[in-house]
Coordinates of C-alpha atoms in Angstrom, one line a residue:
X606 CA 2.6 -19.9 33.9
X607 CA 5.6 -18.6 32.9
X608 CA 5.8 -16.7 29.1
X609 CA 5.2 -18.7 26.4
X610 CA 6.3 -16.5 23.8
X611 CA 9.9 -15.9 25.2
X612 CA 10.4 -19.7 25.2
X613 CA 9.1 -20.1 22.0
X614 CA 11.7 -20.7 19.4
X615 CA 9.9 -21.7 16.4
X616 CA 6.6 -22.6 14.6
X617 CA 7.2 -26.0 15.3
X618 CA 6.8 -26.1 18.9
X619 CA 2.9 -25.3 18.6
X620 CA 2.3 -28.7 18.0
X621 CA 3.3 -29.7 21.3
X622 CA 1.4 -27.0 23.2
X623 CA -1.9 -27.5 25.3
X624 CA -5.4 -25.7 24.7
X625 CA -4.4 -23.6 27.7
X626 CA -0.9 -22.5 26.5
X627 CA -2.1 -21.7 23.2
X628 CA -5.1 -19.2 24.8
X629 CA -2.2 -18.1 27.2
X630 CA 0.3 -17.3 23.8
X631 CA -2.7 -15.4 22.3
X632 CA -2.8 -13.1 25.2
X633 CA 0.9 -12.8 25.0
X634 CA 1.1 -11.6 21.5
X635 CA -1.6 -9.0 21.6
X636 CA 0.3 -7.5 24.6
X637 CA 3.8 -7.4 22.8
X638 CA 2.2 -6.3 19.7
X639 CA 0.3 -3.1 21.3
X640 CA 3.5 -2.3 23.3
X641 CA 5.9 -2.6 20.2
X642 CA 3.3 -0.4 18.1
X643 CA 2.6 1.9 20.8
X644 CA 6.1 2.8 20.5
X645 CA 6.6 2.6 16.9
X646 CA 3.5 3.1 15.3
X647 CA 2.5 0.8 12.8
X648 CA -1.0 -1.5 11.6
X649 CA -2.2 -2.4 14.9
X650 CA -5.7 -3.4 14.0
X651 CA -5.5 -5.9 11.3
X652 CA -2.5 -8.1 13.4
X653 CA -4.9 -7.7 16.6
X654 CA -7.5 -9.5 14.3
X655 CA -5.3 -12.4 13.4
X656 CA -3.6 -13.7 16.4
X657 CA -5.4 -16.9 16.9
X658 CA -5.5 -17.3 13.0
X659 CA -1.7 -17.1 12.9
X660 CA -1.5 -19.7 15.9
X661 CA -3.9 -21.5 14.1
X662 CA -1.7 -21.7 10.7
X663 CA 1.6 -22.6 12.4
X664 CA 0.3 -25.0 14.3
X665 CA -1.6 -26.9 11.8
X666 CA 0.8 -26.3 8.6
X667 CA 4.6 -27.0 8.6
X668 CA 6.4 -23.2 7.9
X669 CA 8.4 -22.9 6.4
X670 CA 8.1 -26.3 3.8
X671 CA 4.3 -25.0 4.0
X672 CA 4.0 -21.6 2.1
X673 CA 2.2 -19.4 3.9
X674 CA 1.6 -15.6 1.8
X675 CA 0.2 -12.6 3.3
X676 CA -1.8 -10.5 1.4
X677 CA -0.6 -6.8 2.0
X678 CA 1.4 -7.8 5.5
X679 CA -0.6 -5.3 7.6
X680 CA -1.7 -8.4 10.0
X681 CA 1.6 -10.0 9.8
X682 CA 2.7 -8.9 13.3
X683 CA 1.8 -12.2 14.9
X684 CA 3.4 -14.5 12.5
X685 CA 6.7 -12.5 12.7
X686 CA 6.4 -13.2 16.8
X687 CA 5.7 -16.9 15.9
X688 CA 8.7 -17.5 13.9
X689 CA 11.6 -16.4 15.6
X690 CA 11.7 -12.8 15.8
X691 CA 10.9 -12.0 19.3
X692 CA 14.1 -10.4 20.1
X693 CA 14.0 -8.5 16.8
X694 CA 10.6 -7.0 17.3
X695 CA 11.5 -4.1 18.6
X696 CA 12.9 -2.5 15.8
X697 CA 9.9 -2.6 13.9
X698 CA 9.6 -0.3 11.0
X699 CA 12.5 1.4 12.8
X700 CA 16.1 2.3 10.5
X701 CA 18.1 -1.3 9.8
X702 CA 15.0 -2.9 11.9
X703 CA 12.9 -5.5 10.8
X704 CA 10.2 -4.8 8.1
X705 CA 6.6 -4.2 8.8
X706 CA 5.6 -6.1 6.0
X707 CA 6.7 -9.9 5.3
X708 CA 10.3 -9.9 3.1
X709 CA 12.0 -12.9 2.3
X710 CA 15.6 -11.9 3.3
X711 CA 14.4 -11.2 6.6
X712 CA 13.7 -14.5 7.4
X713 CA 12.8 -18.5 5.6
X714 CA 9.2 -18.2 7.0
X715 CA 8.3 -14.8 5.0
X716 CA 7.4 -16.9 1.6
X717 CA 6.8 -13.4 -0.8
X718 CA 7.8 -9.8 -0.2
X719 CA 4.0 -7.9 0.0
X720 CA 3.2 -4.3 0.7
X721 CA 0.8 -3.6 -2.2
X722 CA -2.6 -5.4 -2.1
X723 CA -4.5 -8.5 -3.5
X724 CA -1.1 -9.9 -5.1
X725 CA -1.4 -13.0 -2.7
X726 CA -3.7 -15.4 -4.2
X727 CA -2.0 -15.4 -7.8
X728 CA 1.7 -15.8 -5.7
X729 CA 0.7 -18.6 -3.6
X730 CA -1.1 -20.2 -7.2
X731 CA 2.3 -19.7 -9.0
X732 CA 4.0 -21.5 -6.1
X733 CA 1.6 -24.1 -6.2
X734 CA 2.2 -24.9 -9.9
X735 CA 6.0 -23.9 -9.8
X736 CA 5.7 -27.5 -6.7
X737 CA 3.5 -29.3 -9.4
X738 CA 6.1 -29.0 -11.8
X739 CA 9.4 -29.6 -9.8
X740 CA 7.5 -32.4 -7.4
X741 CA 6.0 -32.2 -3.8
X742 CA 3.3 -32.0 -1.7
X743 CA 3.7 -28.9 0.3
X744 CA 0.9 -27.0 1.4
X745 CA 0.2 -23.5 -0.1
X746 CA -2.0 -20.9 1.9
X747 CA -3.0 -17.4 1.0
X748 CA -4.4 -15.4 3.5
X749 CA -6.4 -12.4 2.1
X750 CA -8.6 -9.6 3.8
X751 CA -12.0 -8.7 2.4
X752 CA -10.7 -5.3 1.8
X753 CA -8.0 -6.5 -0.8
X754 CA -10.4 -9.0 -2.4
X755 CA -12.2 -6.0 -3.7
X756 CA -9.2 -5.5 -6.4
X757 CA -9.3 -7.3 -9.9
X758 CA -6.2 -8.8 -9.5
X759 CA -7.3 -10.7 -6.7
X760 CA -10.6 -12.2 -8.6
X761 CA -7.7 -13.0 -11.5
X762 CA -6.2 -15.0 -9.4
X763 CA -9.0 -16.6 -8.1
X764 CA -10.3 -17.2 -11.9
X765 CA -6.7 -18.7 -12.8
X766 CA -6.5 -21.0 -9.8
X767 CA -10.6 -22.6 -10.4
X768 CA -9.3 -23.5 -13.9
X769 CA -5.9 -25.4 -12.7
X770 CA -7.5 -27.1 -10.3
X771 CA -4.0 -26.3 -8.1
X772 CA -4.7 -27.6 -4.5
X773 CA -4.4 -24.5 -3.0
X774 CA -6.0 -23.1 0.4
X775 CA -7.2 -19.3 0.1
X776 CA -8.1 -17.8 4.0
X777 CA -10.5 -15.1 3.3
X778 CA -9.9 -13.0 6.5
X779 CA -13.2 -11.1 6.9
X780 CA -13.7 -8.4 9.3
X781 CA -16.5 -6.4 8.4
X782 CA -19.2 -6.4 11.1
X783 CA -21.7 -7.3 8.5
X784 CA -21.2 -11.0 8.3
X785 CA -21.4 -11.5 11.7
X786 CA -25.0 -13.1 11.9
X787 CA -23.6 -15.8 9.9
X788 CA -20.8 -16.7 12.6
X789 CA -23.0 -19.1 14.7
X790 CA -23.4 -22.9 15.9
X791 CA -25.6 -23.5 12.4
X792 CA -23.0 -22.3 10.0
X793 CA -19.7 -23.0 11.8
X794 CA -20.8 -26.9 12.1
X795 CA -21.7 -27.3 8.8
X796 CA -18.3 -25.7 7.5
X797 CA -16.4 -27.9 10.0
X798 CA -18.7 -30.9 9.0
X799 CA -19.0 -29.9 5.2
X800 CA -15.0 -30.0 4.9
X801 CA -14.3 -33.3 6.8
X802 CA -12.7 -36.0 5.0
X803 CA -15.9 -38.2 5.6
X804 CA -18.0 -35.9 3.7
X805 CA -16.0 -34.9 1.1
X806 CA -15.5 -39.0 0.4
X807 CA -19.2 -38.9 0.9
X808 CA -20.1 -36.2 -1.6
X809 CA -18.1 -38.2 -4.5
X810 CA -19.0 -41.7 -3.6
X811 CA -22.7 -40.3 -3.7
X812 CA -22.1 -38.6 -7.2
X813 CA -20.1 -41.3 -8.4
X814 CA -23.5 -43.6 -7.8
X815 CA -25.7 -41.4 -8.9
X816 CA -24.4 -40.6 -12.3
X817 CA -24.4 -44.3 -13.3
X818 CA -28.0 -44.5 -12.2
X819 CA -29.8 -45.5 -15.8
X820 CA -31.6 -42.8 -17.7
X821 CA -31.7 -40.4 -14.7
X822 CA -28.1 -40.4 -13.8
X823 CA -27.0 -37.1 -14.7
X824 CA -29.9 -35.2 -13.4
X825 CA -29.5 -36.5 -9.8
X826 CA -26.2 -35.3 -9.4
X827 CA -27.3 -31.9 -10.9
X828 CA -30.3 -32.0 -8.5
X829 CA -28.2 -33.1 -5.8
X830 CA -25.7 -30.2 -6.4
X831 CA -28.6 -27.7 -6.6
X832 CA -30.1 -28.8 -3.1
X833 CA -26.2 -28.5 -1.4
X834 CA -25.9 -24.8 -3.1
X835 CA -28.9 -23.9 -2.3
X836 CA -28.2 -24.8 1.5
X837 CA -24.6 -23.2 1.5
X838 CA -26.4 -19.9 -0.6
X839 CA -28.9 -19.7 2.4
X840 CA -26.7 -19.7 5.2
X841 CA -23.2 -18.4 3.3
X842 CA -22.2 -16.1 1.1
X843 CA -20.0 -19.0 -0.9
X844 CA -21.6 -19.1 -4.2
X845 CA -19.3 -16.7 -5.6
X846 CA -16.4 -19.0 -5.2
X847 CA -18.1 -21.9 -5.8
X848 CA -18.5 -20.3 -9.3
X849 CA -14.7 -20.0 -9.5
X850 CA -14.2 -23.9 -9.1
X851 CA -13.1 -23.6 -5.3
X852 CA -14.8 -25.4 -2.4
X853 CA -16.2 -23.0 -0.3
X854 CA -16.6 -23.1 3.8
X855 CA -17.7 -21.1 6.3
X856 CA -17.6 -18.4 7.7
X857 CA -16.1 -19.8 10.7
X858 CA -15.1 -18.0 14.0
X859 CA -11.5 -16.4 13.5
X860 CA -10.7 -16.2 17.1
X861 CA -12.1 -19.9 18.0
X862 CA -8.9 -22.1 18.2
X863 CA -10.4 -25.2 18.3
X864 CA -12.8 -24.6 15.0
X865 CA -10.0 -23.0 13.1
X866 CA -7.6 -26.1 13.6
X867 CA -10.5 -28.4 13.0
X868 CA -11.2 -27.0 9.5
X869 CA -7.8 -26.0 8.3
X870 CA -6.8 -29.8 9.4
X871 CA -9.9 -30.7 7.2
X872 CA -9.7 -28.7 4.1
X873 CA -5.3 -29.1 3.9
X874 CA -6.2 -32.5 2.6
X875 CA -8.8 -31.7 0.1
X876 CA -7.6 -31.5 -3.2
X877 CA -8.1 -28.7 -5.8
X878 CA -8.6 -25.2 -5.0
X879 CA -10.3 -24.0 -1.6
X880 CA -11.4 -21.1 0.3
X881 CA -12.0 -20.7 3.6
X882 CA -13.8 -17.5 4.9
X883 CA -12.6 -16.4 8.5
X884 CA -14.8 -13.4 10.4
X885 CA -12.3 -11.6 12.4
X886 CA -12.6 -8.6 14.7
X887 CA -10.0 -5.5 13.7
X888 CA -8.2 -4.3 17.2
X889 CA -9.2 -7.9 18.6
X890 CA -8.1 -7.6 22.3
X891 CA -7.5 -3.7 22.4
X892 CA -10.4 -1.9 23.4
X893 CA -9.3 1.4 21.5
X894 CA -8.9 -0.4 18.6
X895 CA -11.9 -2.4 19.0
X896 CA -14.2 0.6 19.0
X897 CA -12.5 2.5 16.4
X898 CA -10.7 0.5 13.7
X899 CA -9.8 3.0 10.9
X900 CA -8.3 4.9 13.4
X901 CA -5.5 2.4 14.5
X902 CA -5.1 0.6 11.1
X903 CA -1.8 2.7 10.5
X904 CA -1.3 4.7 13.8
X905 CA 1.6 6.3 14.9
X906 CA 3.1 6.0 18.6
X907 CA 0.1 6.0 20.9
X908 CA -0.4 5.4 24.8
X909 CA -0.5 1.5 25.1
X910 CA -3.4 2.1 28.2
X911 CA -5.3 4.6 26.7
X912 CA -4.9 4.5 23.3
X913 CA -4.2 8.0 23.3
X914 CA -2.4 8.6 20.0
X915 CA 0.5 11.0 20.6
X916 CA 0.5 14.2 18.5
X917 CA 3.7 14.0 15.9
X918 CA 3.2 17.8 14.4
X919 CA 6.0 20.2 14.8
X920 CA 5.5 23.9 15.5
X921 CA 1.6 23.7 14.9
X922 CA 2.0 23.1 11.1
X923 CA -0.7 21.4 9.1
X924 CA 0.1 18.0 7.2
X925 CA 0.2 18.3 3.5
X926 CA -2.7 15.6 3.7
X927 CA -5.2 18.1 5.5
X928 CA -4.5 20.6 3.6
X929 CA -5.2 19.1 0.5
X930 CA -8.6 17.8 2.4
X931 CA -9.7 20.9 3.4
X932 CA -8.6 22.6 -0.1
X933 CA -10.3 20.4 -2.0
X934 CA -13.6 21.5 -0.3
X935 CA -12.5 24.7 -1.1
X936 CA -12.5 24.3 -4.5
X937 CA -15.6 21.9 -4.6
X938 CA -17.4 25.0 -3.2
X939 CA -16.4 27.0 -6.6
X940 CA -16.8 25.0 -8.8
X941 CA -19.5 22.1 -8.6
X942 CA -17.3 20.0 -11.4
X943 CA -15.1 18.9 -8.8
X944 CA -15.4 15.6 -8.2
X945 CA -12.9 13.5 -5.9
X946 CA -12.4 9.5 -6.0
X947 CA -10.0 7.5 -3.8
X948 CA -9.5 3.7 -3.8
X949 CA -10.1 2.8 -0.5
X950 CA -8.0 5.4 1.5
X951 CA -10.6 8.2 2.3
X952 CA -9.2 8.9 5.9
X953 CA -5.4 8.2 4.6
X954 CA -6.0 11.0 2.5
X955 CA -7.4 13.2 3.4
X956 CA -11.1 13.4 2.1
X957 CA -12.9 12.3 5.1
X958 CA -14.2 16.1 5.2
X959 CA -15.2 16.2 1.7
X960 CA -17.3 13.0 1.9
X961 CA -19.4 14.5 4.4
X962 CA -19.6 18.1 2.6
X963 CA -20.6 16.5 -1.0
X964 CA -21.5 12.8 -0.7
X965 CA -22.8 13.1 -4.0
X966 CA -19.6 14.1 -5.3
X967 CA -17.6 11.5 -3.9
X968 CA -16.5 8.2 -4.6
X969 CA -14.5 5.4 -2.9
X970 CA -13.9 2.1 -5.6
X971 CA -12.6 0.3 -3.1
X972 CA -8.9 -1.1 -3.6
X973 CA -8.8 -0.8 -7.4
X974 CA -6.8 2.2 -8.5
X975 CA -6.9 1.2 -12.7
X976 CA -11.0 1.5 -12.3
X977 CA -10.6 4.4 -10.3
X978 CA -8.6 5.8 -13.4
X979 CA -10.9 5.2 -15.7
X980 CA -14.0 5.5 -13.9
X981 CA -12.0 9.2 -13.5
X982 CA -11.9 9.3 -17.5
X983 CA -15.7 8.8 -17.8
X984 CA -16.8 11.3 -15.5
X985 CA -14.2 13.7 -17.4
X986 CA -16.0 12.9 -21.0
X987 CA -19.2 14.4 -19.0
X988 CA -17.4 17.7 -18.5
X989 CA -16.7 16.9 -14.6
X990 CA -13.4 18.0 -13.4
X991 CA -12.7 14.5 -11.2
X992 CA -9.5 14.4 -8.5
X993 CA -8.0 10.7 -7.9
X994 CA -6.6 11.0 -5.0
X995 CA -4.0 8.6 -4.5
X996 CA -0.9 7.6 -2.9
X997 CA 2.3 8.0 -5.1
X998 CA 3.0 4.3 -4.5
X999 CA -0.1 2.7 -5.5
X1000 CA -0.6 5.2 -8.6
X1001 CA 2.2 2.6 -10.3
X1002 CA -0.8 0.3 -10.6
X1003 CA -2.8 2.6 -13.1
X1004 CA 0.1 3.3 -15.2
X1005 CA -1.8 1.5 -18.6
X1006 CA -5.3 3.9 -17.3
X1007 CA -3.6 7.2 -16.6
X1008 CA -1.4 6.9 -20.6
X1009 CA -4.4 5.2 -23.0
X1010 CA -7.6 6.0 -21.1
X1011 CA -6.9 10.0 -20.2
X1012 CA -3.9 11.0 -21.8
X1013 CA -4.1 10.0 -24.7
X1014 CA -7.8 11.4 -24.9
X1015 CA -6.6 14.6 -23.4
X1016 CA -9.2 14.2 -20.3
X1017 CA -9.2 17.2 -17.5
X1018 CA -8.2 14.2 -14.8
X1019 CA -6.0 15.9 -11.9
X1020 CA -4.2 13.1 -10.2
X1021 CA -3.5 14.0 -6.5
X1022 CA -0.5 11.7 -5.1
X1023 CA 0.0 11.7 -1.7
X1024 CA 3.2 10.4 0.3
X1025 CA 5.2 11.7 -2.8
X1026 CA 8.9 10.7 -2.4
X1027 CA 10.0 9.1 1.1
X1028 CA 7.6 8.0 3.4
X1029 CA 9.8 6.7 6.2
X1030 CA 8.8 3.5 8.2
X1031 CA 6.5 1.8 5.9
X1032 CA 10.0 1.1 3.6
X1033 CA 10.3 -0.1 0.1
X1034 CA 7.0 -1.0 -1.1
X1035 CA 5.3 2.8 -0.1
X1036 CA 8.0 5.0 -0.8
X1037 CA 6.7 7.2 -3.8
X1038 CA 10.2 7.8 -5.8
X1039 CA 9.3 6.6 -9.2
X1040 CA 6.1 9.0 -10.4
X1041 CA 8.1 11.7 -11.7
X1042 CA 9.8 8.7 -14.0
X1043 CA 7.2 6.9 -15.2
X1044 CA 4.7 10.1 -15.4
X1045 CA 7.0 12.8 -17.1
X1046 CA 7.1 11.4 -20.7
X1047 CA 3.8 10.7 -20.9
X1048 CA 2.0 12.9 -23.6
X1049 CA -0.5 15.8 -22.6
X1050 CA 0.5 15.5 -19.1
X1051 CA 1.5 18.3 -16.9
X1052 CA 3.2 17.5 -13.6
X1053 CA 3.9 19.9 -10.8
X1054 CA 5.5 19.5 -7.2
X1055 CA 5.1 21.9 -4.7
X1056 CA 8.0 23.1 -2.2
X1057 CA 5.4 23.6 0.8
X1058 CA 1.8 24.1 1.6
X1059 CA 0.8 27.4 0.0
X1060 CA 2.3 26.0 -3.4
X1061 CA -0.1 23.1 -2.8
X1062 CA -3.0 24.5 -2.6
X1063 CA -2.3 27.0 -5.9
X1064 CA -1.4 24.0 -7.8
X1065 CA -4.5 22.5 -6.6
X1066 CA -6.5 25.7 -8.0
X1067 CA -4.6 25.3 -10.8
X1068 CA -5.4 21.7 -11.8
X1069 CA -9.2 22.5 -11.5
X1070 CA -8.7 25.3 -14.5
X1071 CA -6.5 23.0 -16.5
X1072 CA -7.7 21.4 -19.8
X1073 CA -6.0 18.3 -19.5
X1074 CA -4.4 16.1 -17.8
X1075 CA -2.6 17.3 -14.3
X1076 CA -0.7 15.7 -11.5
X1077 CA 0.9 17.2 -8.7
X1078 CA 2.7 14.8 -5.7
X1079 CA 3.0 15.9 -2.7
X1080 CA 5.1 14.6 0.6
X1081 CA 4.3 12.4 3.4
X1082 CA 4.4 15.1 6.9
X1083 CA 3.6 18.3 7.9
X1084 CA 4.0 21.5 6.1
X1085 CA 6.6 24.1 6.6
X1086 CA 3.7 26.3 9.2
X1087 CA 2.8 28.9 6.5
X1088 CA -0.7 30.9 7.2
X1089 CA -3.3 29.3 5.0
X1090 CA -5.6 32.1 4.9
X1091 CA -6.7 34.3 1.7
X1092 CA -7.7 33.7 -1.9
X1093 CA -6.1 30.8 -3.8
X1094 CA -4.2 32.6 -6.6
X1095 CA -3.5 30.0 -9.5
X1096 CA 0.4 29.9 -10.8
X1097 CA 1.4 29.7 -14.6
X1098 CA 1.7 26.5 -15.9
X1099 CA 5.3 25.9 -16.6
X1100 CA 7.2 28.4 -14.5
X1101 CA 9.6 28.4 -11.9
X1102 CA 11.0 30.8 -9.4
X1103 CA 14.3 32.0 -8.2
X1104 CA 14.4 31.9 -4.8
X1105 CA 18.3 32.7 -4.3
X1106 CA 20.9 34.3 -6.7
X1107 CA 24.8 33.5 -6.8
X1108 CA 27.6 33.3 -9.5
X1109 CA 29.4 29.9 -7.8
X1110 CA 26.9 27.6 -9.4
X1111 CA 23.2 26.9 -9.7
X1112 CA 20.9 24.1 -7.6
X1113 CA 17.7 23.4 -9.6
X1114 CA 15.3 21.9 -7.3
X1115 CA 11.4 20.4 -7.2
X1116 CA 9.6 19.7 -3.6
X1117 CA 11.0 19.2 -0.4
X1118 CA 14.3 19.5 -1.7
X1119 CA 13.7 23.1 -2.5
X1120 CA 14.0 23.7 1.0
X1121 CA 17.2 21.8 1.4
X1122 CA 18.8 23.5 -1.3
X1123 CA 17.7 27.0 0.2
X1124 CA 19.5 25.7 3.4
X1125 CA 22.6 24.4 1.6
X1126 CA 22.6 27.6 0.0
X1127 CA 22.8 29.3 3.4
X1128 CA 25.5 27.2 4.9
X1129 CA 27.9 27.6 2.1
X1130 CA 27.2 31.3 2.0
X1131 CA 28.7 31.5 5.5
X1132 CA 31.7 30.2 4.0
X1133 CA 32.0 33.0 0.9
X1134 CA 30.1 30.2 -1.6
X1135 CA 26.9 32.2 -3.3
X1136 CA 24.7 29.4 -5.1
X1137 CA 21.7 30.4 -6.9
X1138 CA 18.7 28.1 -6.0
X1139 CA 15.8 27.5 -8.7
X1140 CA 12.4 26.2 -7.7
X1141 CA 11.8 24.6 -11.4
X1142 CA 8.1 23.5 -9.9
X1143 CA 7.0 21.6 -12.7
X1144 CA 9.1 18.8 -13.9
X1145 CA 6.7 19.2 -17.5
X1146 CA 6.6 21.1 -18.7
X1147 CA 10.1 22.4 -17.3
X1148 CA 10.5 26.6 -17.6
X1149 CA 12.6 26.6 -20.4
X1150 CA 13.7 30.1 -20.3
X1151 CA 14.2 30.3 -16.4
X1152 CA 16.8 26.9 -16.7
X1153 CA 18.7 28.1 -19.4
X1154 CA 19.0 31.7 -18.2
X1155 CA 20.2 30.7 -14.7
X1156 CA 22.4 27.8 -16.1
X1157 CA 24.4 30.7 -18.6
X1158 CA 25.5 32.5 -15.3
X1159 CA 26.9 29.7 -13.9
X1160 CA 30.1 27.2 -13.9
X1161 CA 27.7 24.0 -13.2
X1162 CA 24.1 22.8 -12.1
X1163 CA 22.9 20.5 -9.4
X1164 CA 19.5 19.3 -9.8
X1165 CA 18.1 17.8 -6.3
X1166 CA 14.7 15.2 -5.7
X1167 CA 13.3 12.8 -3.8
X1168 CA 12.9 10.9 -6.7
X1169 CA 14.5 7.9 -8.9
X1170 CA 17.4 9.5 -10.5
X1171 CA 17.1 7.5 -13.6
X1172 CA 14.9 9.2 -16.2
X1173 CA 13.5 11.8 -13.2
X1174 CA 13.6 16.1 -12.7
X1175 CA 17.3 15.7 -13.1
X1176 CA 17.5 13.7 -16.6
X1177 CA 14.8 15.8 -17.9
X1178 CA 17.4 18.6 -16.9
X1179 CA 20.2 17.2 -18.9
X1180 CA 17.6 16.5 -22.0
X1181 CA 16.5 20.2 -21.8
X1182 CA 20.6 21.6 -21.4
X1183 CA 21.4 19.2 -24.4
X1184 CA 19.1 20.0 -26.6
X1185 CA 19.6 23.5 -26.2
X1186 CA 23.7 23.0 -27.1
X1187 CA 24.5 24.3 -23.2
X1188 CA 28.1 22.6 -22.4
X1189 CA 27.8 22.3 -18.7
X1190 CA 28.3 19.8 -16.2
X1191 CA 25.5 18.5 -14.2
X1192 CA 25.5 16.9 -10.9
X1193 CA 21.9 14.7 -10.7
X1194 CA 21.3 14.2 -6.8
X1195 CA 18.4 11.9 -5.9
X1196 CA 17.5 8.4 -5.3
X1197 CA 20.5 6.0 -6.5
X1198 CA 19.3 2.6 -8.5
X1199 CA 18.3 0.3 -5.5
X1200 CA 15.0 0.2 -3.5
X1201 CA 15.5 2.6 -0.2
X1202 CA 15.0 0.8 2.7
X1203 CA 12.6 1.8 6.3
X1204 CA 13.8 4.4 8.7
X1205 CA 12.5 8.0 9.0
X1206 CA 12.4 10.7 6.7
X1207 CA 15.6 12.6 7.8
X1208 CA 17.6 9.3 8.9
X1209 CA 17.0 8.1 4.8
X1210 CA 17.8 11.6 3.5
X1211 CA 21.3 11.9 5.7
X1212 CA 21.8 8.4 4.4
X1213 CA 20.8 8.7 0.6
X1214 CA 22.9 12.3 1.2
X1215 CA 20.0 14.3 -0.1
X1216 CA 19.5 16.7 2.8
X1217 CA 21.3 20.3 2.9
X1218 CA 24.4 19.1 4.4
X1219 CA 24.6 16.2 1.5
X1220 CA 23.6 18.8 -1.1
X1221 CA 26.7 20.6 0.9
X1222 CA 29.4 18.3 -0.1
X1223 CA 28.1 17.7 -3.8
X1224 CA 28.3 21.2 -4.4
X1225 CA 31.8 21.5 -3.0
X1226 CA 32.8 18.4 -5.0
X1227 CA 31.7 19.9 -7.9
X1228 CA 33.6 23.2 -7.3
X1229 CA 36.5 21.5 -6.7
X1230 CA 36.5 19.7 -10.3
X1231 CA 35.6 23.1 -11.9
X1232 CA 38.7 24.3 -10.4
X1233 CA 40.9 21.2 -11.2
X1234 CA 39.5 21.6 -14.9
X1235 CA 40.8 25.3 -15.1
X1236 CA 43.9 24.7 -13.5
X1237 CA 44.5 21.7 -15.9
X1238 CA 43.2 23.9 -19.2

């Protein structure tokens, strides 16, 4: 048998394949996913777990007319391969390559852009309601994982869907081992039978008949419903979803193509909202991922045979995430008020060691960033010092709780935001380039950005001693390789540092851009141009005295940040200079007003002109402009 995947041009062709060919296709999909992720990195375990489900969905439904919405999109690699992207799949997550997530601009089969969790039900319901308004009879299917179902937004969508009674299929992709005992002959048999047209018709006709029995009809219908619910409740967790107004079926074996296709055919014909519970195994078909699903959730390049992950560290430098995790354990040993909170990202945020060392002071709230922040506010009200550890891109989801529940009450909650700035291959949904803008304007909040791992440790200590809300962000990847031994000395809030003096211009930078600024100044010094470099360190409050003193000595200022220019650090410096009456040209360097695509951090910084070479170009242009003004004057 030749390669089926290489001959597949569209998902419609799946309908012509035999059972044996579909099984062969599943094998080829897994091989292609493992080979590509081994080279590029990516989300492996979840995509391997839904290979059969992806095949069944595209076999039963008619994409793109029928809309399939993948929650988060971690698990959409097989979907991409089945929808004509095999020839581009080797570019997955690379600069100018295809996205690691569904993306409408990439394919008509990608119904919704995703990257953050728990949006699929709401989006799918909107599509179903929109179709109802405009006319049509195409199917809408949302595929959501059990992890994503912990977020409040998913339940908001379920609640509204049950109210609207739209024709909608929600597939719960459950890869938790705890439900495996429910995946057996009885539950699979009942799911297929209870979802069949004959049974649905029989149930409705029976209800209609019983309801018309004189005197006892209504009570007989209630008795029959209670009997059915008791049966379902005994063998399945379906009562919750029935309570939302969904017809519930499952759990069924997510790796059994026959069961999947028959059940999907059945539920596709049911009027109103349906939830199909599918049990899958993360990493299915690749032994290392099956044995250690968390390790292969989001993974860097690895050996496709042994599964051994290739080291990405340079010069032995520890990652910022690792520095944060180890330092928080140190701080917790010194202060028993320190509490760690994460939103389903204990490993990703480096909190594993803290969880093992201080389990009574560690809380994983699930994918519920809003709850995490207000929960922390409650802890702070009792005199504790909670540290909320959330990726910068996910902190966006808890803006109201940050402003209203923490900052308005001036509570001592620390926000440790990993992945601040450009994150690389995860692309526009994951770049943490907006936090300086959406947080610095909030009263009572202190916001700092360390330039290296030693500064991170010092800021962490400073935050635990602060009497109000304190936020710091740090980048993805390794530090600069500084030694980390010794006592951690706190910093003075609102104080920056002059790192290099020069009279030809001034660069004021924060975070990783400090290193780029120093390198740019070094390059220009070799050409006879002497530029001052200030590490502002604090975005809020700014070091007013330092910035104004140094700015008064030079003809122009350049600000440098790995953040959106609108309302960011550069804007803060502009405001300070304007309010102080200092008439000085200011050039802001940062992220322009568009979403940044995927690529390595170095590739993206070069493209955006925010690396050392880009700063050299910016400074030289400013010097030319100043000289032109002087000549004209």
